[in-house]
Amino acid sequence: MSHDALREQVCQANLDLVKAGLVILTWGNVSGVDRDAGVMAIKPSGVAYDALRPEDIVVVSLDTGDVVEGSLRPSSDTPTHLVLYREFPRIGGVAHTHSAAAVSWAQAERDVPCFGTTHADHFRGCVPVTRRMRADEIRGAYEHNTGLLIAESFRERGLDPSDVPGVLVAGHGPFAWGHDVPNAVENAVALEATARMALDTLRINPDARAIDDTLLERHHRRKHGAEAYYGQGKA
Ligand SMILES: O=C(CO)[C@@H](O)[C@H](O)COP(=O)(O)O
């Protein structure tokens, strides 16, 4: 069974990361899933973005991670993406980058606070940072454990991945996701932009405060559809 359409979409999404200025060298990767077919398509490992073609995109089994289509090695982050698709059953795409502002918050091991409505339009509250990985997790199946760590963070903090479509892996960088592949890239763009704005906000006012829940909830409703937002008596 050919997965050409999925490979085309995932190839374009990886090129969109470059266009958005979120990746350099061969850092980062985007994947997409076809849950009916039981496969995930992901960027090949170590391939420069300017050389990337749809036929380079690697298709692996969602269950086993084995390559089912493609001649190149799948991204080293493949196990992380696979765990995210299993743990977050409603997502359709994952985008991992090393975008500078988001990586800075991940290295500082701090959540990105929701200082304003721009952030709130994409993330219901802060963008969370995970705990550090333990030595045994690093020495073990590192990429698989990275995915488990993200799922653990969301479970323990009671976060819904549909409300907060991104995370900062401590000491590493951002992973974003969405209901489909383009939405995952959009959320990766939004994560970097809000991380950058948060850094600038704190530079202007080190005592800046996160917006209150009332404004956050109003914007969150807007994110989930105009009716939910405009139907609430908006003028
Ligand atoms: O986070 C990492 C490495 O720390 C990876 O995301 C690399 O930045 C890209 O690896 P490949 O996808 O080329 O294997």
Short mmCIF file of C-alpha atoms and ligand atoms in Angstrom, two decimals:
data_model
loop_
_atom_site.label_atom_id
_atom_site.label_comp_id
_atom_site.label_asym_id
_atom_site.label_seq_id
_atom_site.Cartn_x
_atom_site.Cartn_y
_atom_site.Cartn_z
CA MET A 1 0.00 0.00 0.00
CA SER A 2 1.47 3.36 -1.06
CA HIS A 3 1.61 6.24 1.37
CA ASP A 4 2.60 8.86 -1.18
CA ALA A 5 0.09 11.50 -0.07
CA LEU A 6 1.23 11.27 3.56
CA ARG A 7 4.88 11.39 2.50
CA GLU A 8 4.21 14.51 0.37
CA GLN A 9 2.41 16.23 3.26
CA VAL A 10 5.16 15.39 5.77
CA CYS A 11 7.89 16.45 3.35
CA GLN A 12 6.20 19.84 2.83
CA ALA A 13 5.72 20.25 6.60
CA ASN A 14 9.45 19.71 7.20
CA LEU A 15 10.24 22.33 4.54
CA ASP A 16 7.74 24.68 6.23
CA LEU A 17 9.84 24.49 9.42
CA VAL A 18 12.74 25.99 7.43
CA LYS A 19 10.49 28.67 5.91
CA ALA A 20 9.32 29.59 9.42
CA GLY A 21 12.93 29.90 10.58
CA LEU A 22 12.51 27.20 13.23
CA VAL A 23 15.31 24.85 12.14
CA ILE A 24 18.89 25.00 10.86
CA LEU A 25 21.33 22.29 9.77
CA THR A 26 19.49 18.96 10.19
CA TRP A 27 17.95 19.79 13.55
CA GLY A 28 14.33 18.86 14.16
CA ASN A 29 11.79 16.77 12.31
CA VAL A 30 8.07 16.57 11.51
CA SER A 31 5.95 13.43 11.33
CA GLY A 32 2.40 12.62 10.35
CA VAL A 33 0.20 9.65 11.10
CA ASP A 34 -2.33 7.55 9.19
CA ARG A 35 -4.04 5.76 12.04
CA ASP A 36 -6.30 3.75 9.73
CA ALA A 37 -3.27 2.38 7.90
CA GLY A 38 -1.34 2.00 11.18
CA VAL A 39 1.67 4.00 9.95
CA MET A 40 3.66 7.14 10.70
CA ALA A 41 5.72 9.06 8.13
CA ILE A 42 8.77 10.99 9.39
CA LYS A 43 11.80 12.91 8.15
CA PRO A 44 14.86 10.70 7.50
CA SER A 45 17.73 11.06 9.96
CA GLY A 46 20.53 13.49 9.17
CA VAL A 47 19.18 14.64 5.82
CA ALA A 48 19.60 18.35 5.02
CA TYR A 49 16.28 20.11 4.53
CA ASP A 50 17.31 21.61 1.18
CA ALA A 51 17.86 18.10 -0.17
CA LEU A 52 14.62 16.66 1.18
CA ARG A 53 12.19 15.03 -1.26
CA PRO A 54 8.91 13.17 -0.64
CA GLU A 55 10.53 9.87 -1.58
CA ASP A 56 13.03 10.41 1.26
CA ILE A 57 10.29 10.45 3.90
CA VAL A 58 10.33 7.17 5.84
CA VAL A 59 7.13 5.31 6.71
CA VAL A 60 7.16 3.15 9.84
CA SER A 61 4.66 0.90 11.59
CA LEU A 62 2.84 2.67 14.44
CA ASP A 63 2.93 -0.56 16.43
CA THR A 64 6.52 -1.72 15.96
CA GLY A 65 8.40 1.27 14.55
CA ASP A 66 9.70 -0.98 11.77
CA VAL A 67 10.26 0.68 8.39
CA VAL A 68 7.47 -0.26 5.97
CA GLU A 69 8.36 2.15 3.15
CA GLY A 70 11.50 4.14 2.35
CA SER A 71 15.18 3.48 1.90
CA LEU A 72 16.65 5.90 4.46
CA ARG A 73 16.99 5.66 8.25
CA PRO A 74 14.04 7.28 10.06
CA SER A 75 14.71 10.23 12.36
CA SER A 76 16.48 9.39 15.62
CA ASP A 77 13.42 10.91 17.33
CA THR A 78 11.08 8.33 15.80
CA PRO A 79 10.48 6.56 19.14
CA THR A 80 9.46 9.88 20.75
CA HIS A 81 6.96 10.62 17.99
CA LEU A 82 5.55 7.05 18.20
CA VAL A 83 5.00 7.35 21.96
CA LEU A 84 3.22 10.70 21.47
CA TYR A 85 0.83 9.22 18.89
CA ARG A 86 0.06 6.34 21.28
CA GLU A 87 -0.31 8.49 24.40
CA PHE A 88 -2.23 11.33 22.67
CA PRO A 89 -4.72 9.44 20.42
CA ARG A 90 -6.30 12.56 18.88
CA ILE A 91 -3.16 14.11 17.39
CA GLY A 92 -2.34 13.77 13.71
CA GLY A 93 1.07 15.42 13.47
CA VAL A 94 4.18 16.13 15.58
CA ALA A 95 6.81 18.82 15.01
CA HIS A 96 10.12 18.86 16.90
CA THR A 97 12.52 21.78 16.55
CA HIS A 98 15.49 23.35 18.31
CA SER A 99 14.09 26.85 17.85
CA ALA A 100 16.16 29.29 19.91
CA ALA A 101 13.69 30.88 22.33
CA ALA A 102 11.91 27.62 23.11
CA VAL A 103 15.24 25.83 23.64
CA SER A 104 16.30 28.63 26.00
CA TRP A 105 13.22 28.04 28.19
CA ALA A 106 13.81 24.25 27.99
CA GLN A 107 17.45 24.66 29.06
CA ALA A 108 16.42 27.02 31.86
CA GLU A 109 13.87 24.38 32.93
CA ARG A 110 11.06 26.92 33.17
CA ASP A 111 7.46 26.83 31.90
CA VAL A 112 6.67 29.56 29.39
CA PRO A 113 4.09 31.69 31.26
CA CYS A 114 0.92 32.84 29.49
CA PHE A 115 1.56 36.58 29.62
CA GLY A 116 -1.05 37.52 27.03
CA THR A 117 -3.82 36.65 24.62
CA THR A 118 -1.43 35.87 21.77
CA HIS A 119 -0.13 32.94 23.82
CA ALA A 120 -3.63 32.05 25.05
CA ASP A 121 -4.90 31.71 21.48
CA HIS A 122 -2.70 28.62 21.09
CA PHE A 123 -1.98 27.32 24.58
CA ARG A 124 -4.47 27.12 27.48
CA GLY A 125 -2.06 28.35 30.11
CA CYS A 126 1.71 27.90 30.29
CA VAL A 127 3.76 25.78 27.91
CA PRO A 128 5.07 23.21 30.40
CA VAL A 129 8.64 22.05 30.78
CA THR A 130 9.27 18.43 31.76
CA ARG A 131 11.45 17.32 34.64
CA ARG A 132 14.98 16.27 33.80
CA MET A 133 15.44 12.69 32.65
CA ARG A 134 17.05 10.35 35.16
CA ALA A 135 20.40 8.77 34.29
CA ASP A 136 18.76 5.37 33.80
CA GLU A 137 16.24 6.89 31.37
CA ILE A 138 19.07 8.56 29.42
CA ARG A 139 21.17 5.42 29.35
CA GLY A 140 18.15 3.36 28.36
CA ALA A 141 15.88 3.94 25.35
CA TYR A 142 16.46 7.73 25.42
CA GLU A 143 14.09 8.79 22.65
CA HIS A 144 11.36 6.37 23.79
CA ASN A 145 11.76 7.62 27.36
CA THR A 146 11.55 11.22 26.12
CA GLY A 147 8.06 10.49 24.81
CA LEU A 148 7.08 8.77 28.06
CA LEU A 149 8.40 11.77 30.00
CA ILE A 150 6.20 14.15 28.00
CA ALA A 151 3.13 11.96 28.58
CA GLU A 152 4.00 11.71 32.30
CA SER A 153 4.23 15.51 32.55
CA PHE A 154 0.80 15.98 31.02
CA ARG A 155 -0.76 13.24 33.12
CA GLU A 156 0.71 14.52 36.39
CA ARG A 157 -0.22 18.15 35.65
CA GLY A 158 -3.69 17.25 34.41
CA LEU A 159 -3.05 18.88 31.02
CA ASP A 160 -5.05 18.09 27.88
CA PRO A 161 -2.79 17.88 24.80
CA SER A 162 -5.61 19.43 22.75
CA ASP A 163 -5.57 22.50 25.01
CA VAL A 164 -1.78 22.69 25.27
CA PRO A 165 -0.36 21.40 21.95
CA GLY A 166 3.27 21.62 22.92
CA VAL A 167 5.91 20.96 25.56
CA LEU A 168 9.50 21.80 26.43
CA VAL A 169 11.71 18.78 27.17
CA ALA A 170 14.12 19.93 29.89
CA GLY A 171 17.64 20.35 28.57
CA HIS A 172 16.52 19.54 25.04
CA GLY A 173 13.82 21.54 23.26
CA PRO A 174 10.23 21.85 22.09
CA PHE A 175 7.85 19.26 20.75
CA ALA A 176 4.56 20.53 19.31
CA TRP A 177 1.63 18.63 17.88
CA GLY A 178 -1.74 19.24 16.23
CA HIS A 179 -4.87 17.60 14.89
CA ASP A 180 -3.04 17.22 11.58
CA VAL A 181 0.45 17.79 10.17
CA PRO A 182 0.01 21.46 9.14
CA ASN A 183 -1.52 22.22 12.55
CA ALA A 184 1.51 20.68 14.26
CA VAL A 185 3.78 23.05 12.32
CA GLU A 186 1.48 26.00 13.14
CA ASN A 187 1.73 25.15 16.84
CA ALA A 188 5.53 24.83 16.60
CA VAL A 189 5.59 28.33 15.07
CA ALA A 190 3.28 29.65 17.80
CA LEU A 191 5.37 28.00 20.53
CA GLU A 192 8.57 29.69 19.34
CA ALA A 193 6.85 33.06 18.88
CA THR A 194 5.28 33.01 22.34
CA ALA A 195 8.54 31.82 23.90
CA ARG A 196 10.34 34.74 22.27
CA MET A 197 7.64 37.23 23.37
CA ALA A 198 7.83 35.86 26.91
CA LEU A 199 11.59 36.44 27.00
CA ASP A 200 11.09 40.00 25.75
CA THR A 201 8.24 40.61 28.20
CA LEU A 202 10.47 39.63 31.14
CA ARG A 203 13.27 41.76 29.78
CA ILE A 204 10.93 44.78 29.80
CA ASN A 205 9.27 43.88 33.09
CA PRO A 206 10.88 41.17 35.26
CA ASP A 207 7.72 41.26 37.42
CA ALA A 208 5.34 40.57 34.50
CA ARG A 209 2.40 38.34 35.47
CA ALA A 210 0.46 35.64 33.60
CA ILE A 211 -3.03 36.70 32.45
CA ASP A 212 -5.91 35.78 34.72
CA ASP A 213 -8.09 32.74 34.10
CA THR A 214 -11.11 34.77 32.93
CA LEU A 215 -9.21 36.23 29.97
CA LEU A 216 -7.48 32.91 29.36
CA GLU A 217 -10.79 31.01 29.22
CA ARG A 218 -12.34 33.63 26.93
CA HIS A 219 -9.50 33.19 24.47
CA HIS A 220 -9.47 29.46 24.83
CA ARG A 221 -13.15 29.35 23.81
CA ARG A 222 -12.25 31.46 20.78
CA LYS A 223 -9.62 28.91 19.81
CA HIS A 224 -12.26 26.18 19.78
CA GLY A 225 -14.62 28.00 17.43
CA ALA A 226 -16.23 31.36 16.88
CA GLU A 227 -19.61 30.17 18.18
CA ALA A 228 -18.12 29.34 21.53
CA TYR A 229 -16.52 32.79 21.61
CA TYR A 230 -18.90 35.10 19.72
CA GLY A 231 -21.95 33.31 21.05
CA GLN A 232 -20.99 34.58 24.49
CA GLY A 233 -22.49 38.01 23.92
CA LYS A 234 -19.51 39.46 22.10
CA ALA A 235 -20.53 42.82 20.60
O1 LIG B 1 17.00 16.44 19.03
C1 LIG B 1 17.74 15.86 18.26
C2 LIG B 1 19.13 15.48 18.65
O2 LIG B 1 19.36 15.95 19.96
C3 LIG B 1 17.24 15.54 16.88
O3 LIG B 1 15.96 16.13 16.72
C4 LIG B 1 18.12 16.09 15.80
O4 LIG B 1 18.07 17.50 15.86
C5 LIG B 1 17.63 15.64 14.45
O5 LIG B 1 17.85 14.25 14.40
P1 LIG B 1 17.38 13.45 13.10
O6 LIG B 1 15.91 13.65 12.94
O7 LIG B 1 18.15 14.01 11.92
O8 LIG B 1 17.74 12.02 13.41
#
